[in-house]
XYZ file of C-alpha atoms in Angstrom:
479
model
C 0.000 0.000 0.000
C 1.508 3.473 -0.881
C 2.059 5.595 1.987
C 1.312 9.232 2.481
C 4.131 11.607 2.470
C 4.170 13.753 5.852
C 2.774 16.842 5.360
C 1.281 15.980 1.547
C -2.437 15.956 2.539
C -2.807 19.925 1.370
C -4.027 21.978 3.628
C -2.760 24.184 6.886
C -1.984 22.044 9.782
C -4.635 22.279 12.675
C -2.219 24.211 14.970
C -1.025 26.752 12.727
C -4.699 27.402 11.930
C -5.660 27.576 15.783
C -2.194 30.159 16.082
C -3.495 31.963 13.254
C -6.874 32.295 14.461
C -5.903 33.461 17.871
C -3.554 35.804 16.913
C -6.259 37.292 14.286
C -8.574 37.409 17.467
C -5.654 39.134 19.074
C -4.727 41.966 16.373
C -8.568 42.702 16.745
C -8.893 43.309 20.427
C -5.594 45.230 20.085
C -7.219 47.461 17.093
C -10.373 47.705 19.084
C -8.583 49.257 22.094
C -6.259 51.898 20.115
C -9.568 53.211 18.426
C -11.158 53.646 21.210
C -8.889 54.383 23.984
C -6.747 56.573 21.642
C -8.671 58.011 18.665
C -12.199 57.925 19.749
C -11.577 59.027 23.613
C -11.841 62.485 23.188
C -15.104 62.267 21.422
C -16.896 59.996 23.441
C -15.811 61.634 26.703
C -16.897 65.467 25.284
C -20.349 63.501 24.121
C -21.230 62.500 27.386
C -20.063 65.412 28.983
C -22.483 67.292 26.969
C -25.292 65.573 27.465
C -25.485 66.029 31.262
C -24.823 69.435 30.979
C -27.623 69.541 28.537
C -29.928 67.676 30.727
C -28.815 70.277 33.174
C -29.534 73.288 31.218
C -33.244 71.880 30.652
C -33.944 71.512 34.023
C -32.469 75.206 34.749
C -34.740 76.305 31.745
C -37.751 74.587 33.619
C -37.395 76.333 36.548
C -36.585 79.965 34.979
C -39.867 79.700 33.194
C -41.631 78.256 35.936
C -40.666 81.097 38.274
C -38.963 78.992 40.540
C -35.177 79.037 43.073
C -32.621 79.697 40.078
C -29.983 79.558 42.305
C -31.249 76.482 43.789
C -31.480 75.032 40.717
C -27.976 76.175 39.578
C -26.815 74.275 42.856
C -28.748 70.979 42.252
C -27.342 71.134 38.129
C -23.811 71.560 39.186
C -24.418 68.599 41.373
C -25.346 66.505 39.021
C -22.821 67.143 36.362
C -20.217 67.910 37.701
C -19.938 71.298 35.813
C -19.906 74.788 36.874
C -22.784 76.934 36.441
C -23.693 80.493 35.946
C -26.805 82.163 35.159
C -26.559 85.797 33.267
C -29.239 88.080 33.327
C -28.709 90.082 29.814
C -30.302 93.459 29.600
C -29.038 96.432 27.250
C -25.899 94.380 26.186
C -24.746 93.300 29.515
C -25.020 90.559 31.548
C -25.822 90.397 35.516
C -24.648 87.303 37.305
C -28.081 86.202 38.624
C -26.820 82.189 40.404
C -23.835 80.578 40.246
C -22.372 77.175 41.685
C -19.299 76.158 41.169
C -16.932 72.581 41.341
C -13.793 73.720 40.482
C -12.279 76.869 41.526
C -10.476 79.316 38.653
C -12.977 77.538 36.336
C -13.717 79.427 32.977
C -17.404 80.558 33.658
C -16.302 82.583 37.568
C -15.660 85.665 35.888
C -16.501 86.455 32.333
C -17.741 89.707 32.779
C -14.560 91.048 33.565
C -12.478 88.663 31.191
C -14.366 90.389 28.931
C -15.301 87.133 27.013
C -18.896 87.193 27.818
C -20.213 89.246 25.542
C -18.329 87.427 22.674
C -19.703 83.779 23.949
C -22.995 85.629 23.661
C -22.542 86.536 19.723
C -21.356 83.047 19.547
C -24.700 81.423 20.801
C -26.733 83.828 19.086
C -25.553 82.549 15.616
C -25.565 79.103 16.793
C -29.424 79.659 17.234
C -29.332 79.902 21.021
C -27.473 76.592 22.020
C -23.684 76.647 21.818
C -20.729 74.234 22.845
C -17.087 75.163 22.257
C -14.027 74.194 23.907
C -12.320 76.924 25.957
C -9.458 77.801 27.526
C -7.582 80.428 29.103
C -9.551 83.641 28.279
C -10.217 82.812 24.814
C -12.175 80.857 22.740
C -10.241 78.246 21.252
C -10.134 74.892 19.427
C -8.753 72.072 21.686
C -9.273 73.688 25.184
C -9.174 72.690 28.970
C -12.717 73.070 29.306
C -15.888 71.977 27.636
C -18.459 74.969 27.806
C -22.300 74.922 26.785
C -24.114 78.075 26.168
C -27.966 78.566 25.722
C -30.297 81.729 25.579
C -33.281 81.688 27.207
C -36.516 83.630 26.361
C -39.039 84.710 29.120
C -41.317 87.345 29.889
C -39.606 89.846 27.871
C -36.162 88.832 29.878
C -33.479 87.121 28.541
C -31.675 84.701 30.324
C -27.946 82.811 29.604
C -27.170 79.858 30.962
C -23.064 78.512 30.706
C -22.044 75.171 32.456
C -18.394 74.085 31.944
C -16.348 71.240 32.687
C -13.137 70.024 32.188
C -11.917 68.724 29.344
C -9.879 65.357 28.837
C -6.100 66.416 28.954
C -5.040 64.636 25.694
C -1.526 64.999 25.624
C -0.165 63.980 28.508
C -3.730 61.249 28.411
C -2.395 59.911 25.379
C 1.149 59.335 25.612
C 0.301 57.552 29.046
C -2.530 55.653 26.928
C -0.279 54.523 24.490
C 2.665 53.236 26.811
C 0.018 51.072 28.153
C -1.438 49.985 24.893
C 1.936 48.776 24.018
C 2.367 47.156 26.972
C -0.434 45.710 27.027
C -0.032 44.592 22.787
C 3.335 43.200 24.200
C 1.371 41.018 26.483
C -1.040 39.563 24.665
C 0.969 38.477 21.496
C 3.295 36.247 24.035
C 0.091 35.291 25.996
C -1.444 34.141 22.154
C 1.621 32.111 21.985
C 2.019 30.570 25.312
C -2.251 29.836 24.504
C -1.493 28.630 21.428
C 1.107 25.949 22.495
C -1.204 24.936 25.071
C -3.962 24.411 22.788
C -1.645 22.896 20.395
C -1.040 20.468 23.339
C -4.563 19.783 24.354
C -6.177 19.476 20.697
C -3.879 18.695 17.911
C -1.666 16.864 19.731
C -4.392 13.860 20.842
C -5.912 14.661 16.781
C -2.694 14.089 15.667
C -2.021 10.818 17.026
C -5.666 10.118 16.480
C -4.228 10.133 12.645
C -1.640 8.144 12.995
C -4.034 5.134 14.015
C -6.021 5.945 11.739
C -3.230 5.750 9.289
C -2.209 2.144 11.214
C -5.663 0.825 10.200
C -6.163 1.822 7.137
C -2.337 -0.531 6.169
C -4.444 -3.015 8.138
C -2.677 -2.728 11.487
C -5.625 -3.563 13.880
C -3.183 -3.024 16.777
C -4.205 0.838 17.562
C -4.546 2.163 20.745
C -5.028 6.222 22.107
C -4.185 7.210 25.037
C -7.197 10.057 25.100
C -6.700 13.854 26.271
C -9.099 16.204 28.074
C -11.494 16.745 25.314
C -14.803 14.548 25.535
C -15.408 14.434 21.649
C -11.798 13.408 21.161
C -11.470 10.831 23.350
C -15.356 9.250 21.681
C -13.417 9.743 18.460
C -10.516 7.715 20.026
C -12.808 4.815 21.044
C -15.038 4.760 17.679
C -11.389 4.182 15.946
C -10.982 1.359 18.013
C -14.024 0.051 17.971
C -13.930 0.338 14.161
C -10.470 -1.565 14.617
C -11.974 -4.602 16.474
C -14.598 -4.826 14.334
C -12.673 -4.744 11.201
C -9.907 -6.904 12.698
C -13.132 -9.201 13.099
C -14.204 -9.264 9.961
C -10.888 -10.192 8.566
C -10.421 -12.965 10.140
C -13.725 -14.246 9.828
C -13.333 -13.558 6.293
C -9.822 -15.363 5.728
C -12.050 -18.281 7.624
C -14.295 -17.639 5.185
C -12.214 -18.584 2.459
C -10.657 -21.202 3.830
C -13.823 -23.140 4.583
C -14.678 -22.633 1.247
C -11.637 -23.586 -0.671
C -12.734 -26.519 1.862
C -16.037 -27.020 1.011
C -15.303 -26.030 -3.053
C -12.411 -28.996 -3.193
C -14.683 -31.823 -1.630
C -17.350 -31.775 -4.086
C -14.620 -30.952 -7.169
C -12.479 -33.932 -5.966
C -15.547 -36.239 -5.639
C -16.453 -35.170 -9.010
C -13.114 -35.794 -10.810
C -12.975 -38.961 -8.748
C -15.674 -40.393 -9.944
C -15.396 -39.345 -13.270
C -12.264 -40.737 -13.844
C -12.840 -44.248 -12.818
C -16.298 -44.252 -14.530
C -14.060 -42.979 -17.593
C -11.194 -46.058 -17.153
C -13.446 -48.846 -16.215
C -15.970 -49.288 -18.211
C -18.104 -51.189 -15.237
C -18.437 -48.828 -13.069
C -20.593 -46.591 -15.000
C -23.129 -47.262 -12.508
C -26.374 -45.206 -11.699
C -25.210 -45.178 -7.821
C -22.253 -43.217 -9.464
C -23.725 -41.342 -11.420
C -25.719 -40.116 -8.845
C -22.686 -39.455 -6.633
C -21.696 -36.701 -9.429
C -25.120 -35.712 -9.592
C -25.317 -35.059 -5.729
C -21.817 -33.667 -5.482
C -22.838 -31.184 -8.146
C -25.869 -30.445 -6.402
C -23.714 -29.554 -3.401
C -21.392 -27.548 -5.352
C -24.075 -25.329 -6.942
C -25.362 -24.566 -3.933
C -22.315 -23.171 -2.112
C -21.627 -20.857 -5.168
C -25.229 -19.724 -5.020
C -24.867 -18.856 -1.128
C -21.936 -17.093 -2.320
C -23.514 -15.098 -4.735
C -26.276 -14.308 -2.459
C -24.124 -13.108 -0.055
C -22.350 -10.777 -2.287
C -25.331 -9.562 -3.362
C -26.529 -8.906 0.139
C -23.161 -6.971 0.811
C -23.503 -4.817 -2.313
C -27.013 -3.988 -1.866
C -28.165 -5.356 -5.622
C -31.385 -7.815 -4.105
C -34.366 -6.553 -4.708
C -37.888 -7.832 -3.772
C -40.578 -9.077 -5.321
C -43.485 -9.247 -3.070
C -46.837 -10.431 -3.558
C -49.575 -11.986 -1.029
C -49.509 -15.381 -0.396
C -50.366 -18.403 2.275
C -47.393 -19.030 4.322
C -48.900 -21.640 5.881
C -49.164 -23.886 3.211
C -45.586 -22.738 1.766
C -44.020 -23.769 5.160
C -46.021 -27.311 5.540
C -44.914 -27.931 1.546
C -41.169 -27.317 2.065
C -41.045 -29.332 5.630
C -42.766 -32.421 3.395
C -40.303 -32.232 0.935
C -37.473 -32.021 3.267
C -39.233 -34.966 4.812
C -39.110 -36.742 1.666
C -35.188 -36.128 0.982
C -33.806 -36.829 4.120
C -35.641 -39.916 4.915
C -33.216 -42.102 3.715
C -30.840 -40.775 5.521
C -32.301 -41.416 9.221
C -33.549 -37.603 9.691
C -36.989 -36.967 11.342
C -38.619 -33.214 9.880
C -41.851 -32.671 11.663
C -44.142 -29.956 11.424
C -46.383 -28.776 14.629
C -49.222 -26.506 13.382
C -53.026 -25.980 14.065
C -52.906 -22.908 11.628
C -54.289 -23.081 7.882
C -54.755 -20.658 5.419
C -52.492 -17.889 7.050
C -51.696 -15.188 4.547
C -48.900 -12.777 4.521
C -47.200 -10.215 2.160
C -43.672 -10.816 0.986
C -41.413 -12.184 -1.882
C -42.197 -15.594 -1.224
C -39.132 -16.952 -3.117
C -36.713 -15.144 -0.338
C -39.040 -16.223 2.517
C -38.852 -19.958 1.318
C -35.388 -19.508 1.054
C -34.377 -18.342 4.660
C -36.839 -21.005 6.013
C -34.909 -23.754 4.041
C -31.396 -22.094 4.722
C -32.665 -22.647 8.723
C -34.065 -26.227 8.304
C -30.271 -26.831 6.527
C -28.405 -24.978 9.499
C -31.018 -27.514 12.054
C -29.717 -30.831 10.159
C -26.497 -29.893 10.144
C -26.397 -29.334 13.868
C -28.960 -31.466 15.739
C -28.344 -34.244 17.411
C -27.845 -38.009 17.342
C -31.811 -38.687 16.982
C -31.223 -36.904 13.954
C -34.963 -34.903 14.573
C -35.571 -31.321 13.465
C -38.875 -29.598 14.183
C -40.692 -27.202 12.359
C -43.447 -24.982 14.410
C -45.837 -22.265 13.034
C -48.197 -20.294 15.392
C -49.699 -16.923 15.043
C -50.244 -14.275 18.161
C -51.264 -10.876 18.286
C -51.190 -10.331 14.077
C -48.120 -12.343 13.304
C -47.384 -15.380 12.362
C -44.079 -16.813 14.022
C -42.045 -19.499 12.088
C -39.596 -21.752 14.799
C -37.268 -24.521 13.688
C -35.810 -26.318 16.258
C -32.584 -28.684 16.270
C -31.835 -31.002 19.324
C -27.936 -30.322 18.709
C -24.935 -29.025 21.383
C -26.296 -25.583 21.574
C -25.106 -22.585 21.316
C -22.597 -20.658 23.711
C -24.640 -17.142 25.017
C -21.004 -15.313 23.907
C -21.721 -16.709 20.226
C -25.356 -15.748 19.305
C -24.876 -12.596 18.169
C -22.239 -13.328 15.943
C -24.166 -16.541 14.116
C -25.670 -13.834 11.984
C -22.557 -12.568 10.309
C -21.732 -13.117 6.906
C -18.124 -14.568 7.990
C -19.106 -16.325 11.044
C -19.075 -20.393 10.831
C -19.555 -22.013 14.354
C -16.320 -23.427 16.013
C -16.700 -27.072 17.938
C -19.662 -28.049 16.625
C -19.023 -31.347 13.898
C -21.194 -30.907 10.817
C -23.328 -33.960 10.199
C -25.394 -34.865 6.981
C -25.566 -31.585 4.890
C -22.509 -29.381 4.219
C -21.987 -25.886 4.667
C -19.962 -23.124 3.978
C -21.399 -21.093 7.377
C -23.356 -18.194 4.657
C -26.731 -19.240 5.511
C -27.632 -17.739 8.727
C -26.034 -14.477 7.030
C -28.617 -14.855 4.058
C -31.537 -15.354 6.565
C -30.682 -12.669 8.646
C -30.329 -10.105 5.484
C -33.446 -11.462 3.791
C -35.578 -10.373 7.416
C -33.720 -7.202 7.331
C -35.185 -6.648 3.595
C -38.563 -7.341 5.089
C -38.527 -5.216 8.046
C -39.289 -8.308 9.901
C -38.248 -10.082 13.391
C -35.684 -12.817 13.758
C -33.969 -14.627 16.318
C -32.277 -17.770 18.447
C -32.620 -19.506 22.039
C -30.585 -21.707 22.958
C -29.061 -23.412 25.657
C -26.135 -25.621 26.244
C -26.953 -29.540 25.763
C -30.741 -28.234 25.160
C -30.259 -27.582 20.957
C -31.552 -24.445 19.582
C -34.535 -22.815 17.969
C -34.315 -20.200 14.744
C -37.291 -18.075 14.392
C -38.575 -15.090 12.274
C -42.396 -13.250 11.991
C -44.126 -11.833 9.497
C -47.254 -9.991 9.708
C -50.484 -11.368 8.840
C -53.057 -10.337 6.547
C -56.389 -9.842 7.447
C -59.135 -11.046 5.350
């Protein structure tokens, strides 16, 4: 058998795929956390900012046009935003601090009026439609400040109103130059953890699927000798045993099948040599051709067909090629006919086929041909093997819409270890001296595929000394 080159399957080997994959997993988390710990920080952290300082300024608004405690309001906002707040009166141009509460000291919004900025954050949230948010710092108005400020313009009862709540800003440059020191640390970290994971995984998976494949290799050059040692992984290890269950099996098979063909090469030569035997003398004397000869050659050939034709069958059964031909007929009768006729035969030779039955006209649906068959294959299997009163029986009964078929031997019996394997195709019973009729140990394997092909129920009892009964059932039809 050729063998496989290592590594000339095609394909990426299972643990570079699992170090790929985890590293892929890896580079993603890492992206993940740059984008949003070092591009996206500032944005998300001035977003939510905002929007409690919005929430704030509504509830401000609510009270302003409710008439209610501004400055306790201002209070109770600052509170819960953490900004500072001032509230601006605006009459004539000017503004006239009306509340104010403040977190932070030195924040932007303590003193605008005299930073002189107030006036332009006003112009600012005028054009902005009356809601502004810029970033400030220092005492002007600039792009990437130190605080975050939100401006609105409120309407009421001819007064006008200005509400500014600021809070600090993120400081990005020292924030992200610490941020990314840690990122890399952190990058640095989990490519050698991905490694160290991906050696143990190596270690835990493909090592144990690995050696699965070498056994697997083992039995397919007919090694039957596998064995795994199993890991930590529950599907694994049920892999492991199914490959060596598959091994025992197989390792079962070929041996019964080398027994197989030795019995027969057996069973073939017998007849052949009888045959040739016979034929020659009959061919250089001219007085012994004899009708008791001739019917020697006749039986022998008899024999001889037969074995091929269990053969045959068999192969057909393996490759799936029989095909039924059912029709509805009395099973009763069939059975009584084919126990007369074996009657008949084996008279002569001291056997005793009786048939026990109170039933008549049962009726059934199969391919009678088949069913005949496996009834005569078991009546052949019960002379073979029955004992020294050379009696077989032959019962038919029906119960509860079947009708059961039983043909019992008075032989040895059958060990309990042994009755499951009479059935296969390769099996011939060990210990057990053929008497009368020949066989190559096919015919049980016939009966049991020709039930299979009929959906129907088969068996065996026996016990030790006690001889053994076959059975099958098929259904009956009802009138």
């Amino acid at each position: 058998m050729k063998k496989h080159k290592k590594n000339g399957y095609g394909g990426t080997p299972l643990r570079m795929k699992l170090f790929w994959l985890l590293a892929g997993f890896i580079l993603f988390a890492i992206l993940i956390l740059w984008v949003f710990q070092v591009v996206l920080m500032d944005s998300f952290y001035q977003a939510v900012a905002t929007g409690k300082m919005d929430k704030s300024q509504e509830k401000i608004e609510s009270v302003i046009r409710d008439g209610g405690d501004i400055r306790g309001a201002a209070y109770r906002a600052a509170e819960e935003s953490g900004a500072c707040v001032s509230v601006y009166m605006i009459k004539n141009g000017s503004g006239t601090k009306i509340a104010d509460a403040h977190v932070k000291s030195g924040c932007y919004v303590h003193d605008l009026i005299a930073s002189g900025d107030l006036n332009r954050i006003y112009e600012e949230t005028l054009k902005d439609g009356g809601d502004h948010v810029s970033n400030v710092g220092g005492n002007d108005i600039i792009d990437d400040g130190d605080s975050i400020l939100c401006s609105e313009i409120i309407s009421d009862k001819g007064a006008e109103y200005m509400l500014l709540l600021s809070t600090e800003s993120l400081p990005m440059g020292a924030m992200a130059s610490t941020v990314t020191i840690q990122l890399s640390l952190i990058t640095i970290m989990l490519i050698v953890g991905a490694g160290i994971l991906a050696i143990v995984v190596s270690r835990k998976i493909t090592r144990p699927v690995s050696e699965l494949c070498r056994e697997a290799e083992r039995l397919a050059a007919r090694d039957y000798e596998v064995s795994f040692s199993g890991g930590d992984i529950e599907e694994i290890n049920q892999l492991g045993e199914t490959i060596g269950y598959a091994a025992a099996e197989l390792e079962r098979s070929d041996r019964m099948q080398k027994e197989l063909i030795a019995n027969i090469t057996h069973d073939l030569r017998t007849p052949l040599t009888m045959i040739s035997g016979y034929s020659e003398v009959m061919r250089d004397i001219p007085g012994e051709v004899t009708p008791e000869n001739i019917q020697v050659i006749i039986d022998e050939s008899a024999r001889l067909s037969a074995l091929v034709n269990d053969v045959l069958e068999v192969s057909r059964a393996q490759s799936k090629t029989v095909t039924l031909n059912p029709v509805r007929f009395c099973i009763s009768d069939a059975v009584e006919s084919v126990v007369n006729r074996y009657g008949v035969m084996l008279r002569d030779k001291g056997y005793f086929i009786t048939y026990e039955s109170h039933e008549k006209g049962i009726m059934t649906y199969g391919d009678e041909t088949k069913l005949i068959q496996a009834l005569c294959n078991l009546i052949n299997n019960a002379v073979n093997f029955t004992g020294e009163d050379k009696s077989v029986s032959v019962r038919l009964s029906v119960k509860d819409g079947f009708c059961r078929v039983e043909v019992t031997d008075t032989g040895c019996g059958i060990p309990a270890d042994e009755l499951e394997s009479i059935w296969d195709r390769y099996y011939r019973a060990r210990d057990l001296q053929n008497k009368g009729i020949d066989g190559s140990g096919l015919g049980l394997s016939i009966v049991k595929h020709i039930m299979l092909l009929h959906d129907a129920s088969f068996g065996v009892r026996s016990s030790i000394g006690m001889g053994s009964t076959f059975w099958f059932e098929v259904k009956v039809l009802s009138e």
